[in-house]
GROMACS .gro file of C-alpha atoms in nm:
model
  444
    1UNK     CA    1   7.234   9.362  12.615
    2UNK     CA    2   7.569   9.448  12.780
    3UNK     CA    3   7.462   9.338  13.106
    4UNK     CA    4   7.304   9.020  13.001
    5UNK     CA    5   7.632   8.954  12.800
    6UNK     CA    6   7.845   9.026  13.103
    7UNK     CA    7   7.640   8.780  13.335
    8UNK     CA    8   7.675   8.490  13.059
    9UNK     CA    9   8.050   8.566  13.021
   10UNK     CA   10   8.108   8.553  13.402
   11UNK     CA   11   7.926   8.237  13.412
   12UNK     CA   12   8.103   8.055  13.134
   13UNK     CA   13   8.460   8.174  13.222
   14UNK     CA   14   8.441   8.030  13.578
   15UNK     CA   15   8.445   8.302  13.807
   16UNK     CA   16   8.546   8.670  13.796
   17UNK     CA   17   8.398   9.000  13.735
   18UNK     CA   18   8.354   9.131  13.373
   19UNK     CA   19   8.439   9.496  13.361
   20UNK     CA   20   8.443   9.749  13.084
   21UNK     CA   21   8.257   9.545  12.854
   22UNK     CA   22   8.230   9.763  12.526
   23UNK     CA   23   8.145   9.692  12.175
   24UNK     CA   24   8.406   9.793  11.920
   25UNK     CA   25   8.334   9.968  11.575
   26UNK     CA   26   8.326   9.781  11.253
   27UNK     CA   27   8.250   9.416  11.164
   28UNK     CA   28   8.002   9.339  10.902
   29UNK     CA   29   7.897   8.977  11.009
   30UNK     CA   30   8.024   8.979  11.364
   31UNK     CA   31   8.001   9.163  11.710
   32UNK     CA   32   8.338   9.228  11.859
   33UNK     CA   33   8.354   9.322  12.245
   34UNK     CA   34   8.636   9.416  12.472
   35UNK     CA   35   8.626   9.345  12.850
   36UNK     CA   36   8.844   9.275  13.129
   37UNK     CA   37   8.791   8.966  13.357
   38UNK     CA   38   8.889   9.044  13.728
   39UNK     CA   39   8.970   8.713  13.906
   40UNK     CA   40   8.875   8.666  14.276
   41UNK     CA   41   9.265   8.669  14.343
   42UNK     CA   42   9.319   9.017  14.195
   43UNK     CA   43   9.425   8.930  13.862
   44UNK     CA   44   9.281   9.115  13.558
   45UNK     CA   45   9.274   8.939  13.243
   46UNK     CA   46   9.204   9.163  12.920
   47UNK     CA   47   8.976   8.954  12.651
   48UNK     CA   48   8.802   8.985  12.344
   49UNK     CA   49   8.470   8.849  12.282
   50UNK     CA   50   8.377   8.762  11.900
   51UNK     CA   51   7.983   8.674  11.851
   52UNK     CA   52   7.786   8.618  11.545
   53UNK     CA   53   7.530   8.899  11.445
   54UNK     CA   54   7.180   8.777  11.423
   55UNK     CA   55   7.092   8.736  11.052
   56UNK     CA   56   7.454   8.792  10.917
   57UNK     CA   57   7.527   8.651  10.583
   58UNK     CA   58   7.825   8.399  10.610
   59UNK     CA   59   8.043   8.280  10.339
   60UNK     CA   60   8.267   8.070  10.529
   61UNK     CA   61   8.256   7.795  10.810
   62UNK     CA   62   8.100   7.833  11.129
   63UNK     CA   63   8.250   7.966  11.447
   64UNK     CA   64   8.309   7.625  11.603
   65UNK     CA   65   8.545   7.548  11.302
   66UNK     CA   66   8.704   7.878  11.352
   67UNK     CA   67   8.757   7.798  11.717
   68UNK     CA   68   8.905   7.484  11.627
   69UNK     CA   69   9.151   7.651  11.375
   70UNK     CA   70   9.292   7.908  11.657
   71UNK     CA   71   9.386   7.584  11.852
   72UNK     CA   72   9.537   7.421  11.543
   73UNK     CA   73   9.712   7.733  11.432
   74UNK     CA   74   9.884   7.792  11.780
   75UNK     CA   75  10.021   7.443  11.772
   76UNK     CA   76  10.143   7.502  11.406
   77UNK     CA   77  10.327   7.823  11.534
   78UNK     CA   78  10.124   8.071  11.401
   79UNK     CA   79  10.075   8.389  11.614
   80UNK     CA   80   9.737   8.381  11.716
   81UNK     CA   81   9.542   8.496  12.034
   82UNK     CA   82   9.475   8.214  12.289
   83UNK     CA   83   9.136   8.056  12.289
   84UNK     CA   84   8.971   8.110  12.648
   85UNK     CA   85   8.615   7.999  12.580
   86UNK     CA   86   8.453   7.813  12.307
   87UNK     CA   87   8.099   7.941  12.337
   88UNK     CA   88   8.001   7.827  11.983
   89UNK     CA   89   7.701   7.638  12.102
   90UNK     CA   90   7.552   7.977  12.197
   91UNK     CA   91   7.603   8.275  12.402
   92UNK     CA   92   7.257   8.430  12.453
   93UNK     CA   93   7.143   8.275  12.126
   94UNK     CA   94   7.435   8.330  11.903
   95UNK     CA   95   7.770   8.140  11.851
   96UNK     CA   96   8.076   8.315  12.023
   97UNK     CA   97   8.429   8.262  12.146
   98UNK     CA   98   8.651   8.442  12.360
   99UNK     CA   99   9.015   8.508  12.330
  100UNK     CA  100   9.288   8.668  12.487
  101UNK     CA  101   9.320   9.060  12.397
  102UNK     CA  102   9.674   9.125  12.247
  103UNK     CA  103   9.825   9.471  12.263
  104UNK     CA  104   9.870   9.616  11.939
  105UNK     CA  105   9.728   9.795  11.641
  106UNK     CA  106   9.480   9.648  11.369
  107UNK     CA  107   9.364   9.981  11.213
  108UNK     CA  108   9.538   9.978  10.869
  109UNK     CA  109   9.583  10.377  10.829
  110UNK     CA  110   9.753  10.375  11.159
  111UNK     CA  111   9.995  10.091  11.084
  112UNK     CA  112  10.072  10.247  10.729
  113UNK     CA  113  10.121  10.609  10.865
  114UNK     CA  114  10.163  10.636  11.242
  115UNK     CA  115  10.516  10.698  11.373
  116UNK     CA  116  10.476  10.421  11.634
  117UNK     CA  117  10.490  10.151  11.345
  118UNK     CA  118  10.769  10.321  11.137
  119UNK     CA  119  11.004  10.034  11.249
  120UNK     CA  120  10.777   9.759  11.161
  121UNK     CA  121  10.674   9.833  10.815
  122UNK     CA  122  10.976   9.747  10.636
  123UNK     CA  123  10.954   9.409  10.823
  124UNK     CA  124  10.589   9.320  10.755
  125UNK     CA  125  10.600   9.179  10.394
  126UNK     CA  126  10.850   8.932  10.490
  127UNK     CA  127  10.692   8.857  10.827
  128UNK     CA  128  10.376   8.784  10.632
  129UNK     CA  129  10.555   8.541  10.410
  130UNK     CA  130  10.679   8.336  10.713
  131UNK     CA  131  10.330   8.358  10.892
  132UNK     CA  132  10.163   8.241  10.582
  133UNK     CA  133  10.417   7.943  10.537
  134UNK     CA  134  10.333   7.854  10.894
  135UNK     CA  135   9.955   7.878  10.838
  136UNK     CA  136   9.985   7.645  10.540
  137UNK     CA  137  10.183   7.399  10.757
  138UNK     CA  138   9.877   7.328  10.971
  139UNK     CA  139   9.772   6.981  10.918
  140UNK     CA  140   9.431   6.978  10.722
  141UNK     CA  141   9.316   6.669  10.909
  142UNK     CA  142   9.351   6.864  11.244
  143UNK     CA  143   9.030   7.073  11.166
  144UNK     CA  144   8.720   6.910  11.090
  145UNK     CA  145   8.440   7.076  10.857
  146UNK     CA  146   8.663   7.265  10.620
  147UNK     CA  147   8.580   7.239  10.245
  148UNK     CA  148   8.738   7.286   9.910
  149UNK     CA  149   8.545   7.452   9.620
  150UNK     CA  150   8.666   7.567   9.281
  151UNK     CA  151   8.684   7.957   9.365
  152UNK     CA  152   8.594   8.061   9.007
  153UNK     CA  153   8.289   7.844   9.008
  154UNK     CA  154   8.182   7.922   9.353
  155UNK     CA  155   8.197   8.303   9.313
  156UNK     CA  156   8.019   8.294   8.985
  157UNK     CA  157   7.754   8.111   9.155
  158UNK     CA  158   7.740   8.356   9.429
  159UNK     CA  159   7.719   8.653   9.192
  160UNK     CA  160   7.434   8.461   9.003
  161UNK     CA  161   7.236   8.435   9.315
  162UNK     CA  162   7.181   8.825   9.292
  163UNK     CA  163   6.994   8.996   9.051
  164UNK     CA  164   7.289   9.237   8.984
  165UNK     CA  165   7.446   9.200   8.633
  166UNK     CA  166   7.819   9.312   8.619
  167UNK     CA  167   7.983   9.297   8.284
  168UNK     CA  168   8.306   9.380   8.429
  169UNK     CA  169   8.304   9.073   8.653
  170UNK     CA  170   8.194   8.868   8.348
  171UNK     CA  171   8.511   9.010   8.168
  172UNK     CA  172   8.706   8.918   8.477
  173UNK     CA  173   8.566   8.559   8.491
  174UNK     CA  174   8.646   8.502   8.115
  175UNK     CA  175   9.006   8.613   8.175
  176UNK     CA  176   9.037   8.375   8.494
  177UNK     CA  177   8.921   8.075   8.288
  178UNK     CA  178   9.121   8.138   8.011
  179UNK     CA  179   9.455   8.197   8.226
  180UNK     CA  180   9.398   7.929   8.502
  181UNK     CA  181   9.730   7.817   8.630
  182UNK     CA  182   9.792   7.448   8.752
  183UNK     CA  183   9.712   7.396   9.124
  184UNK     CA  184  10.010   7.361   9.335
  185UNK     CA  185   9.912   7.191   9.660
  186UNK     CA  186   9.612   7.170   9.892
  187UNK     CA  187   9.672   7.333  10.258
  188UNK     CA  188   9.439   7.537  10.486
  189UNK     CA  189   9.418   7.863  10.340
  190UNK     CA  190   9.318   8.148  10.597
  191UNK     CA  191   9.097   8.308  10.324
  192UNK     CA  192   9.127   8.677  10.454
  193UNK     CA  193   9.510   8.717  10.548
  194UNK     CA  194   9.543   9.101  10.497
  195UNK     CA  195   9.632   9.432  10.670
  196UNK     CA  196   9.344   9.496  10.929
  197UNK     CA  197   9.326   9.109  11.010
  198UNK     CA  198   9.640   9.120  11.208
  199UNK     CA  199   9.771   9.275  11.513
  200UNK     CA  200  10.090   9.476  11.455
  201UNK     CA  201  10.318   9.635  11.719
  202UNK     CA  202  10.676   9.810  11.655
  203UNK     CA  203  10.806   9.482  11.616
  204UNK     CA  204  10.569   9.368  11.354
  205UNK     CA  205  10.305   9.096  11.355
  206UNK     CA  206  10.194   8.981  11.698
  207UNK     CA  207   9.875   8.781  11.603
  208UNK     CA  208   9.656   8.675  11.298
  209UNK     CA  209   9.290   8.731  11.330
  210UNK     CA  210   8.941   8.660  11.172
  211UNK     CA  211   8.974   8.299  11.069
  212UNK     CA  212   8.602   8.298  10.955
  213UNK     CA  213   8.679   8.234  10.584
  214UNK     CA  214   8.940   7.975  10.616
  215UNK     CA  215   8.891   7.645  10.391
  216UNK     CA  216   9.103   7.409  10.201
  217UNK     CA  217   9.258   7.552   9.875
  218UNK     CA  218   9.575   7.645   9.683
  219UNK     CA  219   9.812   7.844   9.921
  220UNK     CA  220   9.895   8.102   9.649
  221UNK     CA  221   9.532   8.210   9.725
  222UNK     CA  222   9.650   8.356  10.043
  223UNK     CA  223   9.936   8.550   9.869
  224UNK     CA  224   9.753   8.690   9.584
  225UNK     CA  225   9.462   8.819   9.838
  226UNK     CA  226   9.718   8.991  10.042
  227UNK     CA  227   9.818   9.190   9.726
  228UNK     CA  228   9.460   9.294   9.636
  229UNK     CA  229   9.448   9.692   9.622
  230UNK     CA  230   9.162   9.715   9.866
  231UNK     CA  231   9.409   9.610  10.148
  232UNK     CA  232   9.671   9.880  10.050
  233UNK     CA  233   9.444  10.160  10.194
  234UNK     CA  234   9.582  10.433   9.967
  235UNK     CA  235   9.951  10.314   9.948
  236UNK     CA  236  10.113  10.240   9.636
  237UNK     CA  237  10.311   9.947   9.787
  238UNK     CA  238  10.128   9.629   9.672
  239UNK     CA  239  10.142   9.399   9.973
  240UNK     CA  240   9.918   9.534  10.250
  241UNK     CA  241  10.034   9.887  10.157
  242UNK     CA  242  10.355   9.828  10.342
  243UNK     CA  243  10.583   9.598  10.112
  244UNK     CA  244  10.690   9.446   9.777
  245UNK     CA  245  10.570   9.137   9.651
  246UNK     CA  246  10.939   9.028   9.605
  247UNK     CA  247  10.999   9.042   9.973
  248UNK     CA  248  10.686   8.846  10.041
  249UNK     CA  249  10.743   8.577   9.778
  250UNK     CA  250  11.111   8.545   9.882
  251UNK     CA  251  11.005   8.510  10.255
  252UNK     CA  252  10.741   8.249  10.180
  253UNK     CA  253  10.950   8.047   9.943
  254UNK     CA  254  11.225   8.018  10.196
  255UNK     CA  255  10.998   7.933  10.499
  256UNK     CA  256  10.771   7.683  10.305
  257UNK     CA  257  11.035   7.536  10.099
  258UNK     CA  258  10.861   7.620   9.762
  259UNK     CA  259  10.946   7.861   9.463
  260UNK     CA  260  10.661   8.122   9.418
  261UNK     CA  261  10.586   8.213   9.070
  262UNK     CA  262  10.472   8.559   9.036
  263UNK     CA  263  10.234   8.503   8.758
  264UNK     CA  264  10.042   8.237   8.955
  265UNK     CA  265  10.015   8.477   9.238
  266UNK     CA  266   9.907   8.744   9.005
  267UNK     CA  267   9.630   8.500   8.882
  268UNK     CA  268   9.496   8.474   9.244
  269UNK     CA  269   9.522   8.867   9.294
  270UNK     CA  270   9.291   8.905   8.987
  271UNK     CA  271   9.052   8.649   9.157
  272UNK     CA  272   9.079   8.797   9.481
  273UNK     CA  273   8.997   9.140   9.351
  274UNK     CA  274   8.691   8.978   9.181
  275UNK     CA  275   8.598   8.808   9.488
  276UNK     CA  276   8.614   9.126   9.722
  277UNK     CA  277   8.371   9.281   9.477
  278UNK     CA  278   8.129   9.000   9.509
  279UNK     CA  279   8.147   9.012   9.891
  280UNK     CA  280   8.078   9.366   9.893
  281UNK     CA  281   7.743   9.265   9.703
  282UNK     CA  282   7.687   8.993   9.957
  283UNK     CA  283   7.728   9.268  10.262
  284UNK     CA  284   7.521   9.524  10.116
  285UNK     CA  285   7.231   9.252  10.054
  286UNK     CA  286   7.241   9.187  10.410
  287UNK     CA  287   7.126   9.535  10.472
  288UNK     CA  288   6.895   9.550  10.165
  289UNK     CA  289   6.711   9.232  10.239
  290UNK     CA  290   6.659   9.350  10.605
  291UNK     CA  291   6.863   9.096  10.768
  292UNK     CA  292   7.101   9.354  10.929
  293UNK     CA  293   6.999   9.703  10.868
  294UNK     CA  294   7.308   9.929  10.877
  295UNK     CA  295   7.444  10.226  10.703
  296UNK     CA  296   7.785  10.066  10.699
  297UNK     CA  297   7.668   9.772  10.514
  298UNK     CA  298   7.461   9.979  10.288
  299UNK     CA  299   7.747  10.195  10.184
  300UNK     CA  300   7.962   9.903  10.129
  301UNK     CA  301   7.736   9.832   9.819
  302UNK     CA  302   7.881  10.129   9.642
  303UNK     CA  303   8.244  10.002   9.668
  304UNK     CA  304   8.151   9.723   9.425
  305UNK     CA  305   8.266   9.969   9.139
  306UNK     CA  306   8.615  10.013   9.294
  307UNK     CA  307   8.679   9.650   9.236
  308UNK     CA  308   8.544   9.649   8.907
  309UNK     CA  309   8.805   9.926   8.826
  310UNK     CA  310   9.077   9.726   8.990
  311UNK     CA  311   8.990   9.428   8.799
  312UNK     CA  312   8.985   9.584   8.464
  313UNK     CA  313   9.315   9.769   8.540
  314UNK     CA  314   9.471   9.430   8.614
  315UNK     CA  315   9.334   9.222   8.317
  316UNK     CA  316   9.355   9.485   8.029
  317UNK     CA  317   9.521   9.821   7.942
  318UNK     CA  318   9.345  10.148   8.022
  319UNK     CA  319   9.083  10.245   7.775
  320UNK     CA  320   9.178  10.487   7.527
  321UNK     CA  321   8.843  10.626   7.498
  322UNK     CA  322   8.777  10.833   7.799
  323UNK     CA  323   8.449  10.839   7.988
  324UNK     CA  324   8.197  11.094   7.874
  325UNK     CA  325   8.230  11.418   8.044
  326UNK     CA  326   7.927  11.448   8.281
  327UNK     CA  327   7.705  11.745   8.249
  328UNK     CA  328   7.575  11.874   8.623
  329UNK     CA  329   7.203  11.867   8.627
  330UNK     CA  330   7.065  12.232   8.675
  331UNK     CA  331   6.945  12.276   9.038
  332UNK     CA  332   6.565  12.344   9.037
  333UNK     CA  333   6.315  12.378   9.310
  334UNK     CA  334   6.035  12.250   9.056
  335UNK     CA  335   5.716  12.134   9.229
  336UNK     CA  336   5.845  12.106   9.580
  337UNK     CA  337   6.033  12.434   9.596
  338UNK     CA  338   6.325  12.508   9.816
  339UNK     CA  339   6.525  12.338   9.966
  340UNK     CA  340   6.574  12.119   9.682
  341UNK     CA  341   6.649  11.735   9.742
  342UNK     CA  342   7.019  11.829   9.705
  343UNK     CA  343   7.019  12.107   9.947
  344UNK     CA  344   6.824  11.875  10.215
  345UNK     CA  345   7.093  11.618  10.162
  346UNK     CA  346   7.360  11.876  10.197
  347UNK     CA  347   7.216  12.005  10.517
  348UNK     CA  348   7.201  11.666  10.680
  349UNK     CA  349   7.542  11.602  10.572
  350UNK     CA  350   7.667  11.908  10.733
  351UNK     CA  351   7.480  11.833  11.052
  352UNK     CA  352   7.646  11.493  11.079
  353UNK     CA  353   8.008  11.626  11.023
  354UNK     CA  354   7.948  11.926  11.236
  355UNK     CA  355   7.751  11.817  11.513
  356UNK     CA  356   7.741  11.427  11.531
  357UNK     CA  357   8.106  11.328  11.431
  358UNK     CA  358   8.241  11.609  11.650
  359UNK     CA  359   8.056  11.505  11.942
  360UNK     CA  360   8.071  11.136  11.959
  361UNK     CA  361   8.335  10.865  11.955
  362UNK     CA  362   8.399  10.501  11.869
  363UNK     CA  363   8.133  10.300  11.698
  364UNK     CA  364   7.877  10.598  11.678
  365UNK     CA  365   8.151  10.831  11.533
  366UNK     CA  366   8.274  10.567  11.283
  367UNK     CA  367   7.891  10.531  11.167
  368UNK     CA  368   7.845  10.873  11.141
  369UNK     CA  369   8.162  10.918  10.909
  370UNK     CA  370   8.021  10.624  10.690
  371UNK     CA  371   7.685  10.821  10.686
  372UNK     CA  372   7.855  11.159  10.555
  373UNK     CA  373   8.041  10.953  10.293
  374UNK     CA  374   7.697  10.781  10.187
  375UNK     CA  375   7.563  11.146  10.151
  376UNK     CA  376   7.830  11.280   9.968
  377UNK     CA  377   7.787  10.971   9.716
  378UNK     CA  378   7.399  11.104   9.682
  379UNK     CA  379   7.496  11.445   9.611
  380UNK     CA  380   7.747  11.338   9.337
  381UNK     CA  381   7.464  11.123   9.165
  382UNK     CA  382   7.213  11.400   9.197
  383UNK     CA  383   7.465  11.649   9.000
  384UNK     CA  384   7.600  11.387   8.760
  385UNK     CA  385   7.403  11.073   8.732
  386UNK     CA  386   7.144  11.200   8.452
  387UNK     CA  387   7.439  11.249   8.212
  388UNK     CA  388   7.628  10.946   8.312
  389UNK     CA  389   7.337  10.737   8.285
  390UNK     CA  390   7.285  10.883   7.913
  391UNK     CA  391   7.633  10.808   7.815
  392UNK     CA  392   7.618  10.455   7.950
  393UNK     CA  393   7.291  10.382   7.746
  394UNK     CA  394   7.472  10.511   7.431
  395UNK     CA  395   7.768  10.279   7.487
  396UNK     CA  396   7.506   9.959   7.538
  397UNK     CA  397   7.338  10.094   7.210
  398UNK     CA  398   7.668  10.105   7.035
  399UNK     CA  399   7.756   9.733   7.162
  400UNK     CA  400   7.399   9.630   7.035
  401UNK     CA  401   7.249   9.549   7.404
  402UNK     CA  402   6.956   9.711   7.572
  403UNK     CA  403   7.112   9.680   7.935
  404UNK     CA  404   7.387   9.549   8.149
  405UNK     CA  405   7.201   9.196   8.198
  406UNK     CA  406   7.197   9.140   7.828
  407UNK     CA  407   7.553   9.244   7.778
  408UNK     CA  408   7.683   9.035   8.080
  409UNK     CA  409   7.508   8.734   7.957
  410UNK     CA  410   7.654   8.796   7.610
  411UNK     CA  411   8.034   8.829   7.751
  412UNK     CA  412   7.957   8.482   7.964
  413UNK     CA  413   7.848   8.314   7.655
  414UNK     CA  414   8.144   8.423   7.467
  415UNK     CA  415   7.958   8.608   7.202
  416UNK     CA  416   8.185   8.893   7.245
  417UNK     CA  417   8.503   8.748   7.197
  418UNK     CA  418   8.600   8.884   6.872
  419UNK     CA  419   8.516   9.255   6.987
  420UNK     CA  420   8.665   9.211   7.339
  421UNK     CA  421   8.873   9.527   7.322
  422UNK     CA  422   8.561   9.739   7.223
  423UNK     CA  423   8.349   9.587   7.485
  424UNK     CA  424   8.640   9.617   7.754
  425UNK     CA  425   8.675   9.984   7.666
  426UNK     CA  426   8.297  10.047   7.692
  427UNK     CA  427   8.291   9.866   8.041
  428UNK     CA  428   8.586  10.048   8.163
  429UNK     CA  429   8.403  10.382   8.062
  430UNK     CA  430   8.103  10.299   8.268
  431UNK     CA  431   8.285  10.166   8.567
  432UNK     CA  432   8.487  10.483   8.574
  433UNK     CA  433   8.167  10.694   8.599
  434UNK     CA  434   8.061  10.479   8.885
  435UNK     CA  435   8.359  10.532   9.050
  436UNK     CA  436   8.355  10.902   9.014
  437UNK     CA  437   8.027  10.897   9.196
  438UNK     CA  438   8.096  10.654   9.453
  439UNK     CA  439   8.452  10.756   9.553
  440UNK     CA  440   8.628  10.979   9.304
  441UNK     CA  441   8.954  10.987   9.565
  442UNK     CA  442   8.997  10.621   9.472
  443UNK     CA  443   9.127  10.727   9.129
  444UNK     CA  444   9.413  10.961   9.262
   0.00000   0.00000   0.00000
C-alpha cells in the first residue's frame, strides 16, 4: 500500500520524490500519513496525507467539503494547515487531501503535562475563544454542501438506528428538550473543536485540524463541545483540561462582539456529552458490523458508559443510593479445567504488556495498549459481572420493567416523569457499575 500511495502522491503533487511515508496511529474514520516531498531543486517539504478508510462510518460532510473549508478558514484568519492537494476525487480509490505538516503537538496528554508546553497552557483557553470567533466569521455561503439539523433530533435518530437502548441517554434527551435555549445565530460550526484536534507549540495554538464534522449551526455548540469532560484527559480544568470557562467565554465574547450566556453554553455541553456517547456507539458499530475490524473501535464501545456517567452528573445530583456492592465470582476450573477463562485472558494480557508493548512502537504499540485495556475490561467483567447483572435486574424490577429497552421507551414517552428522581437514581447506579468494569480510574 505505501509504495502505491507514494507513486500516486508523486504524480498528483507535480514532481518530486515522496520520502519517509508512514502511517500515524489513531484515527477512527481516516488514515493519516506523514511524508516528505523532496523537490528536484533540493527543497524538502513536510506534508500530511488524510485519506478516508474504506467502509468508515461518516457522520459529517465529505472530504471535498472539508477541503473547501480549509481554504475558506485560511481566508478568514483561522490558523489551519495550507491545502497542498485536493484529491477528494480519489487517491487509490478513496477521497483524500494533502496539507502542509506543521510542527507542534496534538497529543492531549503531552500538551497537558509536558514541560515544553507549560508556557502555552495558561494561554490556550483564551486563544480557543479567539480562534472560535474567527471560525464563526467564515461566510457560510463560501462553503457548499454544509447542512443544518436540529442536534437533539439528529442524535436521537442516530441512536434509534442501533439496537442499543440507553435509559441514561433518554433521561438526557428529556432534560435537553425541557431546557432548550433559544438559538443565537447561524454560523459555520467546526463540530469537533477540542484538545486533540489542534496543533500546539510553546506559544499556543498553531493550527486547527479535523474539520470533517463541520456544519451550519449555533456557535455555542463549539464552546460547549470544548468543555465536554472527555476532552480534559484527566485534568480538572473544564476547558480542554487547560483552562477555565470564564477565560474562554470572555475571549470569545470580545473577539466575536457578543456576550456568552454560561447557561446556554452549559446546555450545549450537556448535548455534547450525549453526542460523544452516541458517536462512541457509531465507531464501535463500524467494527461490530465488519466495516472496519479494529481493536481500537471495539474498545471505544465500552467508553459509552463514561458519557452516560458524565451526562447524569451534569443534569442530576449524585444518587444517594450507592451501587450494589459486587461479589467476585469464584474461580472454578469446571468442565474445562485449568487455566480458567480468566487465567487465559490474564496470560494474554501479560504477554501483550511484557513483550508486544515493549518490543514495538508507533501504531502497533498504541493498538497493543488498547488491546491490554480491552483484556482488563474482560477480567473485571468476569470477576464482577454476575453480581452487577443481578443488581441491575433488581433495579429494573423495582421500577416495573423487564429490560433496558422497556425502561428507555417509558422514559422517552414521559411515563415516569412523576418518578424521575427514583428512575435517575436507579439508572445512575447501573451506569456506575458499567464504569467500574469499563474504566474504574474514570471515577477518580
